[in-house]
PDB file of C-alpha atoms and ligand atoms in Angstrom:
ATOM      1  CA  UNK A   9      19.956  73.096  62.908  1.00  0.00           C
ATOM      2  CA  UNK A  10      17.862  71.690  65.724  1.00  0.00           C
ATOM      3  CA  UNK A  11      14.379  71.845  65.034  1.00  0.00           C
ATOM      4  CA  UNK A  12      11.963  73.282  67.666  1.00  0.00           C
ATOM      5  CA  UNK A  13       8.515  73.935  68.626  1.00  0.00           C
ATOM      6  CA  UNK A  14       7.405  76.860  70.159  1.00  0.00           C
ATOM      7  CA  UNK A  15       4.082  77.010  71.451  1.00  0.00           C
ATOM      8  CA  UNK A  16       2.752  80.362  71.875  1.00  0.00           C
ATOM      9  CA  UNK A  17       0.027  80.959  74.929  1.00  0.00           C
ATOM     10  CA  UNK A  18      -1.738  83.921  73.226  1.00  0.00           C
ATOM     11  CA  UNK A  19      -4.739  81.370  72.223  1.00  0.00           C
ATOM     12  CA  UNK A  20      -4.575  78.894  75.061  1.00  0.00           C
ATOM     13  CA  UNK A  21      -7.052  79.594  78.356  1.00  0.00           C
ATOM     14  CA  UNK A  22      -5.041  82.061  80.348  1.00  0.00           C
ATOM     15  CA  UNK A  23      -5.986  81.062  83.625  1.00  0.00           C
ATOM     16  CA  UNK A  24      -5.097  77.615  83.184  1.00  0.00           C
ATOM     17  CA  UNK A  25      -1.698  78.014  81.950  1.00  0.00           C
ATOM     18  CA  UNK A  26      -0.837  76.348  84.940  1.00  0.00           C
ATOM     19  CA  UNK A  27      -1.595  73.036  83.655  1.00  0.00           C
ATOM     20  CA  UNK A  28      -1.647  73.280  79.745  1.00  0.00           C
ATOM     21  CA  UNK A  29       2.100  75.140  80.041  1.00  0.00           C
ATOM     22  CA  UNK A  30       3.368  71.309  81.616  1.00  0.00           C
ATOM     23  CA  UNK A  31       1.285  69.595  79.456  1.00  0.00           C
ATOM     24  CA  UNK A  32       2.786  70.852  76.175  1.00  0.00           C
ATOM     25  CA  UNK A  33       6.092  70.588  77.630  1.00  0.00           C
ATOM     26  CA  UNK A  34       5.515  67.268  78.654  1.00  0.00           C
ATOM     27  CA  UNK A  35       4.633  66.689  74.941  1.00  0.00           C
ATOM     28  CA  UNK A  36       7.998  67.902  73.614  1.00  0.00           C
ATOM     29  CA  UNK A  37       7.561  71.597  73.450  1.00  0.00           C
ATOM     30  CA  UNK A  38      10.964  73.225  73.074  1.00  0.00           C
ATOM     31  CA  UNK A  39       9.966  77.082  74.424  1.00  0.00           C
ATOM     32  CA  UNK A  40       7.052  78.806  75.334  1.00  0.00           C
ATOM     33  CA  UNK A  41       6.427  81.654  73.138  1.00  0.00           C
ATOM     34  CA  UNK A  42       4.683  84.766  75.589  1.00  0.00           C
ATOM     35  CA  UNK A  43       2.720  87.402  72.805  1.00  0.00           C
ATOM     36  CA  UNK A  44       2.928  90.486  75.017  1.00  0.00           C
ATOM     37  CA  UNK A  45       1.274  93.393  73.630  1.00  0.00           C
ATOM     38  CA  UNK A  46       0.577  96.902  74.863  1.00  0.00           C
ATOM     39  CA  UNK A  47      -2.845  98.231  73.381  1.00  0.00           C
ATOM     40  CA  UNK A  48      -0.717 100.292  71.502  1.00  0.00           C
ATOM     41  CA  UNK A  49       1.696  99.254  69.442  1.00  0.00           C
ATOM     42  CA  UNK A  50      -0.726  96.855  68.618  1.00  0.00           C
ATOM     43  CA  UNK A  51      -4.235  97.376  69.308  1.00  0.00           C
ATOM     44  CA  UNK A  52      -4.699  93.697  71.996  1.00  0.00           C
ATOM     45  CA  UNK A  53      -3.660  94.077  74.892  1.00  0.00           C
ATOM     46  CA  UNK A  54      -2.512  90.751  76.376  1.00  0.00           C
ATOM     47  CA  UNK A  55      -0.258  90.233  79.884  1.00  0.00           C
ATOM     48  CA  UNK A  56       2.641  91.822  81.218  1.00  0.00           C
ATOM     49  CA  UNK A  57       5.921  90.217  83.279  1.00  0.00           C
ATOM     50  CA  UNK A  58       3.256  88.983  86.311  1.00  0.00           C
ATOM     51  CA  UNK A  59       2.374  86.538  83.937  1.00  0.00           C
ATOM     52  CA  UNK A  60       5.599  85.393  82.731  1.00  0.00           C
ATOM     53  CA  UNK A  61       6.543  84.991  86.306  1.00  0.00           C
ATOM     54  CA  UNK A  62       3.285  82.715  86.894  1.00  0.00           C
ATOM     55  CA  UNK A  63       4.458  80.734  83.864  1.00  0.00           C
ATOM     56  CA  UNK A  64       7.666  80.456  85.094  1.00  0.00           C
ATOM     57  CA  UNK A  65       6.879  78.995  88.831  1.00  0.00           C
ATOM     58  CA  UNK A  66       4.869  75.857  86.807  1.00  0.00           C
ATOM     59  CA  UNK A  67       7.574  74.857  84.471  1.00  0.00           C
ATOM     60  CA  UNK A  68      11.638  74.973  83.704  1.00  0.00           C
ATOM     61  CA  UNK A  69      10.996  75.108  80.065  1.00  0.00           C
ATOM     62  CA  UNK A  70      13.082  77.834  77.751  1.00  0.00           C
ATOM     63  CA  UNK A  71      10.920  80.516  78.107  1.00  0.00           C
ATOM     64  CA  UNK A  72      11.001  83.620  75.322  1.00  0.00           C
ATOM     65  CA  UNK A  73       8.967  86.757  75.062  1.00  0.00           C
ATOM     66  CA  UNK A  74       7.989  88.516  71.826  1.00  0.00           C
ATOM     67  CA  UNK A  75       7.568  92.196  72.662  1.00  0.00           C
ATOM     68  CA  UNK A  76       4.426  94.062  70.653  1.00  0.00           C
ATOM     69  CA  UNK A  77       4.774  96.942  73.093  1.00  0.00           C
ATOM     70  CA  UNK A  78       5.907 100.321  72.070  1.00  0.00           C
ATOM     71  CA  UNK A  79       9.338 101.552  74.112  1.00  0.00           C
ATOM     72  CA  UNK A  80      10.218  97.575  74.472  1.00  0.00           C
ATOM     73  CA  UNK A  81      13.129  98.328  76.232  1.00  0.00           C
ATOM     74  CA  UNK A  82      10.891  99.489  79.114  1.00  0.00           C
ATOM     75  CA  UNK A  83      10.448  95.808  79.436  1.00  0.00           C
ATOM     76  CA  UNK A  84      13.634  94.330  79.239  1.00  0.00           C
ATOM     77  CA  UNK A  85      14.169  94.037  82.910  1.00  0.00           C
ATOM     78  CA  UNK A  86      10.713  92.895  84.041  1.00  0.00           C
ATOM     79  CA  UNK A  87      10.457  90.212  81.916  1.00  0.00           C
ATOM     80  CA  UNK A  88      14.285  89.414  82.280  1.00  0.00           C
ATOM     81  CA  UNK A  89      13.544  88.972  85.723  1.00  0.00           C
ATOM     82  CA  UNK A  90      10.400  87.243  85.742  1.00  0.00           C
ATOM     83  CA  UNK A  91      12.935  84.481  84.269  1.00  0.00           C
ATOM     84  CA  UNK A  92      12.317  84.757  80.628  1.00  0.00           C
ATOM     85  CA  UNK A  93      15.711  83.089  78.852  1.00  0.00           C
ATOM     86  CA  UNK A  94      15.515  85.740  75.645  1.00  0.00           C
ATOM     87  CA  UNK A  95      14.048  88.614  74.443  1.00  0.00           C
ATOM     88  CA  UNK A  96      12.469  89.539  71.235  1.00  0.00           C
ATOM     89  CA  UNK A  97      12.298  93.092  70.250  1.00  0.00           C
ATOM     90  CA  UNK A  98      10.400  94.856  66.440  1.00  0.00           C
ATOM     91  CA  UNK A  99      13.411  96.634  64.549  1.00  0.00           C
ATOM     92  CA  UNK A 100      10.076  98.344  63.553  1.00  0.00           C
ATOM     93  CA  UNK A 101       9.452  99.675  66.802  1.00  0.00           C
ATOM     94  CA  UNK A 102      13.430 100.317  68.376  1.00  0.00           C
ATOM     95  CA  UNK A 103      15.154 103.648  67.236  1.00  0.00           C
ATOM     96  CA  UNK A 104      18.629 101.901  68.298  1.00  0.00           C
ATOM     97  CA  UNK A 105      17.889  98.212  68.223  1.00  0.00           C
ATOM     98  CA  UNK A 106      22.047  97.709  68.399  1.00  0.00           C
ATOM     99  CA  UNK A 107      21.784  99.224  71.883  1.00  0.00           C
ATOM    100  CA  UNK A 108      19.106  97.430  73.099  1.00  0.00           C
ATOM    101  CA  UNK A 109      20.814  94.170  71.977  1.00  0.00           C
ATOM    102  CA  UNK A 110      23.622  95.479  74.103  1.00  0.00           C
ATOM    103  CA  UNK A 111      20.985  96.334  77.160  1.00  0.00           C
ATOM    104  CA  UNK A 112      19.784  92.726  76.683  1.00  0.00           C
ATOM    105  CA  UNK A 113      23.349  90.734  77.146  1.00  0.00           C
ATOM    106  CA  UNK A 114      23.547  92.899  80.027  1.00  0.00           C
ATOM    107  CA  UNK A 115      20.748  91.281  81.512  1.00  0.00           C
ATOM    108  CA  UNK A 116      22.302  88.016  80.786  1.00  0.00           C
ATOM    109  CA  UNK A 117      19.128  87.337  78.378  1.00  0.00           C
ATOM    110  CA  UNK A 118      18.955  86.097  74.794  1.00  0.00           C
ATOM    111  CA  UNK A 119      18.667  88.274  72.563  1.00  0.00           C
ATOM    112  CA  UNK A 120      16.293  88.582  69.120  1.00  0.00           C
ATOM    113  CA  UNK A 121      15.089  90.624  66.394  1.00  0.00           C
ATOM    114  CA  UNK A 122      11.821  90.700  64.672  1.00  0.00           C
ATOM    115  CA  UNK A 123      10.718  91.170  61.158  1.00  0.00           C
ATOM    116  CA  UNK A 124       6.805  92.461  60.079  1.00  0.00           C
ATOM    117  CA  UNK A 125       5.988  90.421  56.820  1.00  0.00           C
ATOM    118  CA  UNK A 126       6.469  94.404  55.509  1.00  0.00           C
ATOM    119  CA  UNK A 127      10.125  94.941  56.539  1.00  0.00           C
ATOM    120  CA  UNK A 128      13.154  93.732  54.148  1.00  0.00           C
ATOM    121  CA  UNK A 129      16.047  91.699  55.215  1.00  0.00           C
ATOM    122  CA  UNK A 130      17.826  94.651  54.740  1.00  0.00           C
ATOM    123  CA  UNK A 131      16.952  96.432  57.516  1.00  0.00           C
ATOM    124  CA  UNK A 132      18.769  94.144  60.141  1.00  0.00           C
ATOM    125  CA  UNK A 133      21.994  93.091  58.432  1.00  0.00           C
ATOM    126  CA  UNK A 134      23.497  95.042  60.393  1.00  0.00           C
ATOM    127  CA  UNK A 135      22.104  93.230  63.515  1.00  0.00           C
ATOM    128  CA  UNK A 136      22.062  89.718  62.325  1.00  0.00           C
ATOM    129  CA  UNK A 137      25.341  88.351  63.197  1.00  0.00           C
ATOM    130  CA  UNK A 138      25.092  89.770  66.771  1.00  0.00           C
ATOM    131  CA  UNK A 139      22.219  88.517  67.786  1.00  0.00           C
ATOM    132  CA  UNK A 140      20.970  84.641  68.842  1.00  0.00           C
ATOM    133  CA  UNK A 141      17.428  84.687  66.921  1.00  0.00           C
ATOM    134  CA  UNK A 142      15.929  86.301  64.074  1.00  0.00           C
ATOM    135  CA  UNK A 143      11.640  86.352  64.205  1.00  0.00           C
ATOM    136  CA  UNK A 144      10.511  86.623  60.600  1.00  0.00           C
ATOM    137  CA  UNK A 145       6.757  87.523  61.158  1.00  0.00           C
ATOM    138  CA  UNK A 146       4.496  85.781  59.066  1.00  0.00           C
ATOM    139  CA  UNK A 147       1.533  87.848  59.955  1.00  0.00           C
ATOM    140  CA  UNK A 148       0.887  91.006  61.187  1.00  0.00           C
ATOM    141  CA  UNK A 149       1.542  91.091  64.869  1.00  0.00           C
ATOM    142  CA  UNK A 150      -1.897  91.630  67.168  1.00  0.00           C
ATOM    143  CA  UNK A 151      -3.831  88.053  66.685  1.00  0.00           C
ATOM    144  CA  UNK A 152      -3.616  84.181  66.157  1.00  0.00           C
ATOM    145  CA  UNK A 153      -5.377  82.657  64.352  1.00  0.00           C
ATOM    146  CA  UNK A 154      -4.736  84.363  61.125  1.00  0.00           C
ATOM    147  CA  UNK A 155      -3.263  82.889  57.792  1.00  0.00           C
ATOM    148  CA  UNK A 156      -0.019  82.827  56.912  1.00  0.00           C
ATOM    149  CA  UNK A 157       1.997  85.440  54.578  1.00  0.00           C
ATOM    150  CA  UNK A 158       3.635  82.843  52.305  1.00  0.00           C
ATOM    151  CA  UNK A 159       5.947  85.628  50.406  1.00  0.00           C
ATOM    152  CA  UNK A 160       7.542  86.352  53.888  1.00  0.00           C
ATOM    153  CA  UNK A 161       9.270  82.981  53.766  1.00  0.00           C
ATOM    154  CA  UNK A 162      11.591  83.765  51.230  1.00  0.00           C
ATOM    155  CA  UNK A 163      13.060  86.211  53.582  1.00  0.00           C
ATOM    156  CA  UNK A 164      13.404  82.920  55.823  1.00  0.00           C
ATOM    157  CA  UNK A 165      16.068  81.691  53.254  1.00  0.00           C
ATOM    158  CA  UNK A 166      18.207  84.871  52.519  1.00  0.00           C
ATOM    159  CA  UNK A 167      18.659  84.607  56.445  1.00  0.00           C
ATOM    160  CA  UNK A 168      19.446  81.267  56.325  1.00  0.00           C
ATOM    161  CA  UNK A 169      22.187  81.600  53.146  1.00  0.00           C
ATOM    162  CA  UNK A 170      23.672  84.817  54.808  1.00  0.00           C
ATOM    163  CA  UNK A 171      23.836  83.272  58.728  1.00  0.00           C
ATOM    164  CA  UNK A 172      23.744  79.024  58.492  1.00  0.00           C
ATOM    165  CA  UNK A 173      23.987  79.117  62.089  1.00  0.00           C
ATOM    166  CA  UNK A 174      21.190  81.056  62.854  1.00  0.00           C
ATOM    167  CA  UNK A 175      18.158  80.330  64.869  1.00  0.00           C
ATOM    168  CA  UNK A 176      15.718  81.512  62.601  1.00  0.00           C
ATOM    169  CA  UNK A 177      12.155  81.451  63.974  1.00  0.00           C
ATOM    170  CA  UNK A 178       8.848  82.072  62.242  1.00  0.00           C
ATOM    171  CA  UNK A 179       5.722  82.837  63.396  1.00  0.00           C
ATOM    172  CA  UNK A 180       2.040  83.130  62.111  1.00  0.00           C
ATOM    173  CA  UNK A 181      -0.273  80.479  60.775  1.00  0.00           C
ATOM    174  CA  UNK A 182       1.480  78.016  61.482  1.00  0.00           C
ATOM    175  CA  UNK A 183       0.066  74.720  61.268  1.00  0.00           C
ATOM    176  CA  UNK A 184       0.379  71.073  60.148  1.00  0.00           C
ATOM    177  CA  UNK A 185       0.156  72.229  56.488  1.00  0.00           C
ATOM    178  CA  UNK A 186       2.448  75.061  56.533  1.00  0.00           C
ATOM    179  CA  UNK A 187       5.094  73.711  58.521  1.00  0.00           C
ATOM    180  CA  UNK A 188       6.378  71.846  55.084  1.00  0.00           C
ATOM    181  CA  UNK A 189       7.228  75.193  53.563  1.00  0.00           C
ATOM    182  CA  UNK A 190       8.697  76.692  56.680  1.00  0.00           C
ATOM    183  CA  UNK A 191      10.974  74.640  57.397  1.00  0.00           C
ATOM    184  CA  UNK A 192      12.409  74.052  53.429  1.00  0.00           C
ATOM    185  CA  UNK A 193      12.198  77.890  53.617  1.00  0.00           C
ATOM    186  CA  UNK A 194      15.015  77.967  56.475  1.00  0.00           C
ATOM    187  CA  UNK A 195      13.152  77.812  59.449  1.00  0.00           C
ATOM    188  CA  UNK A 196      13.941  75.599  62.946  1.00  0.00           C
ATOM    189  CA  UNK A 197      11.816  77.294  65.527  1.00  0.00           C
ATOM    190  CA  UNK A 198       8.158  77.141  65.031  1.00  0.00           C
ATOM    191  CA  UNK A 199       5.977  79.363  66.777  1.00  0.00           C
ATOM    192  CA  UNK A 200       2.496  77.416  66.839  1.00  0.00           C
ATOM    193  CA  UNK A 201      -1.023  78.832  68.642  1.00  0.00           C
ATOM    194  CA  UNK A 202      -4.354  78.430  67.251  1.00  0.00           C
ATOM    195  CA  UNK A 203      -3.356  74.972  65.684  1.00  0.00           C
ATOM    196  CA  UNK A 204      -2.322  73.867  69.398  1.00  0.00           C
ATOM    197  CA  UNK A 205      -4.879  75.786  71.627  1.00  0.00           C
ATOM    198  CA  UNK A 206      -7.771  74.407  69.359  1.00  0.00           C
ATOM    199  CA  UNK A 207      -7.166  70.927  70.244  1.00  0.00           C
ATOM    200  CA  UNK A 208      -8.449  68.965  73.340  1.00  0.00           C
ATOM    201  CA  UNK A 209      -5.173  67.032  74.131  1.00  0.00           C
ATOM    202  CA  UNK A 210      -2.237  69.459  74.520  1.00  0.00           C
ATOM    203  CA  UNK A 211       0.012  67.072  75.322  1.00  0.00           C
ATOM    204  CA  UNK A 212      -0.624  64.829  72.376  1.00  0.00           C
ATOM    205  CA  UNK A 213      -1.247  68.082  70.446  1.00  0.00           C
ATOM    206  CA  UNK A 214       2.611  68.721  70.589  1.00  0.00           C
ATOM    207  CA  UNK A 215       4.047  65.573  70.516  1.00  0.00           C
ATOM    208  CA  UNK A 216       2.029  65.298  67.085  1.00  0.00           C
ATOM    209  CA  UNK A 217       3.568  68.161  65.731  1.00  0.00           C
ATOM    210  CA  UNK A 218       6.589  67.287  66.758  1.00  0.00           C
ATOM    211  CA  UNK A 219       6.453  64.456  64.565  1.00  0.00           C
ATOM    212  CA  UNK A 220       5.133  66.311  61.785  1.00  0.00           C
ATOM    213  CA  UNK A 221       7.986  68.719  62.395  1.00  0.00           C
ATOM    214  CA  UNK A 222      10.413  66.441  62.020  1.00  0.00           C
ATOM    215  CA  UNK A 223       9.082  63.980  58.530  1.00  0.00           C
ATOM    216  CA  UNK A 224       8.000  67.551  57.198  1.00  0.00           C
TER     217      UNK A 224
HETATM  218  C1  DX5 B 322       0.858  87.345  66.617  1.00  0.00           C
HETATM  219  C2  DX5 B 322       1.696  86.538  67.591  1.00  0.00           C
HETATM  220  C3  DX5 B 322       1.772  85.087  67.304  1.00  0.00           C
HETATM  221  C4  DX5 B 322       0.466  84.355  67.339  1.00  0.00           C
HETATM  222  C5  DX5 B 322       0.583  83.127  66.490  1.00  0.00           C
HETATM  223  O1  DX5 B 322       1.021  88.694  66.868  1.00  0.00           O
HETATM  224  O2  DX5 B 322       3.016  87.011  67.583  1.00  0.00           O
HETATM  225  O3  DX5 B 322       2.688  84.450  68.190  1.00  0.00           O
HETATM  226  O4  DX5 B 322       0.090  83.983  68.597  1.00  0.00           O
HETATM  227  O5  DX5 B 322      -0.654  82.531  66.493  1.00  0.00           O
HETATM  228  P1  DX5 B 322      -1.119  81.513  65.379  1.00  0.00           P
HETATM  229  O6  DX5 B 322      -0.243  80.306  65.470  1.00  0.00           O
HETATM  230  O7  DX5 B 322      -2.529  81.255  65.760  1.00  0.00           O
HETATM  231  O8  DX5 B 322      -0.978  82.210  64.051  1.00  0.00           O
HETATM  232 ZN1   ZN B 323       4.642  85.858  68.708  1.00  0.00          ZN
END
C-alpha cells in the first residue's frame, strides 16, 4: 500500500491556512485532513464547509473531511460541494451508515468509516468491503494534541488481514515516535497535527516526516 501523510488543520493558525495549506503540500503532503466538529457531538466546535471551500481555492491537494458532527449526513452535500474528494462519517454516530455510504457515491465523493478507540472491528464488517477508507481513531475525537491509544492499533491489523487492499488510516498522536508502530500495525494514511502545527517550517515539517514515514 502507498503510504501517505495526512496533515490535519485542526492545530495549524486558521486564518493562515492560505499559506501553510501550500506549504505542506509543497512538502509532500498527500491530503489535508479537515476536523469538523459541531459543539455537540463533540464538545469543540471547529469550521463548517465555508472553510473547506477557502481551503480548496489555495490548493488542488486530495482534500478529506472527518465529520464529528451529530446527523453527518446533513453535511454530505456542503462539504461535497465545497470540493472535498471523500467523506468520513462515526459508525458511532450514523443509525444506517450503509445508506449514507450509498448517499455519499451519489455525490461522487469517497467514502469512509470511522472507529472511536471504544468501538470493535466488529461493528463495521459489514461496511468494510464497500467502502474506500477505514479511520481507526486513536484518540477520542474533540482535540489534538493528545496521546495516542496504543491498544487501538491492533484493530489496525485485523483490518488489514481481513481487507489487504484497504486504505486504512489512523489518527491521534501521531508523531515521529509513533509512526513506527502504526504503520507495522497496518496503517498507510497518517493523520498528523500537533507534531506538524508545532513546528516553524511546514514545509520542511512534512517533507521530514515523509522521510520518517517511509524508513519507519
Ligand atoms: C481529533 C482529530 C484529529 C486531531 C489529530 O478529534 O480527529 O485529526 O487533529 O491531532 P494530533 O495529531 O495532534 O493528535
Ligand atoms: Zn481527524
Amino acid at each position: 500500500m502507498k503510504l501517505k501523510l495526512a496533515p490535519s488543520v485542526l492545530s495549524f493558525d486558521m486564518t493562515s491556512l492560505s499559506t501553510s495549506v501550500p506549504q505542506l503540500v509543497s512538502g509532500g503532503a498527500d491530503i489535508i485532513h479537515l476536523d469538523v466538529m459541531d459543539g455537540n457531538w463533540v464538545p469543540p466546535i471547529t469550521f463548517g464547509d465555508a472553510l473547506a471551500r477557502s481551503v480548496r481555492r489555495h490548493t488542488d491537494c486530495f482534500l478529506e473531511a472527518h465529520l464529528m458532527v451529530a446527523n453527518p449526513e446533513s453535511q454530505f452535500e456542503p462539504f461535497a460541494k465545497a470540493g472535498c474528494n471523500r467523506i468520513l462519517f462515526h459508525i458511532e454516530g450514523s443509525h444506517h451508515p450503509h445508506r449514507l455510504v450509498e448517499g455519499l457515491r451519489r455525490l461522487g465523493v469517497g467514502a469512509g468509516i470511522v472507529i472511536n478507540p471504544g468501538t470493535p472491528v466488529s461493528a463495521i464488517t459489514e461496511l468494510v468491503p464497500i467502502v474506500d477508507m477505514v479511520l481507526v481513531m486513536t484518540v477520542d475525537p474533540g482535540w489534538g494534541g493528545q496521546p495516542m491509544i496504543r491498544s487501538a492499533l491492533n484493530k489496525v491489523t485485523e483490518l488489514r488481514n481481513l481487507r489487504p487492499d484497504l486504505e486504512i488510516e489512523v489518527d491521534g498522536g501521531v508523531d515521529h515516535g509513533t509512526i513506527v508502530e502504526a504503520k507495522r500495525a497496518g496503517a498507510n494514511v497518517f493523520v498528523v497535527g500537533s507534531y506538524l502545527a508545532n513546528q516553524t517550517d511546514f514545509e520542511a515539517a512534512a517533507r521530514n516526516f515523509k522521510i520518517r514515514m517511509e524508513e519507519a
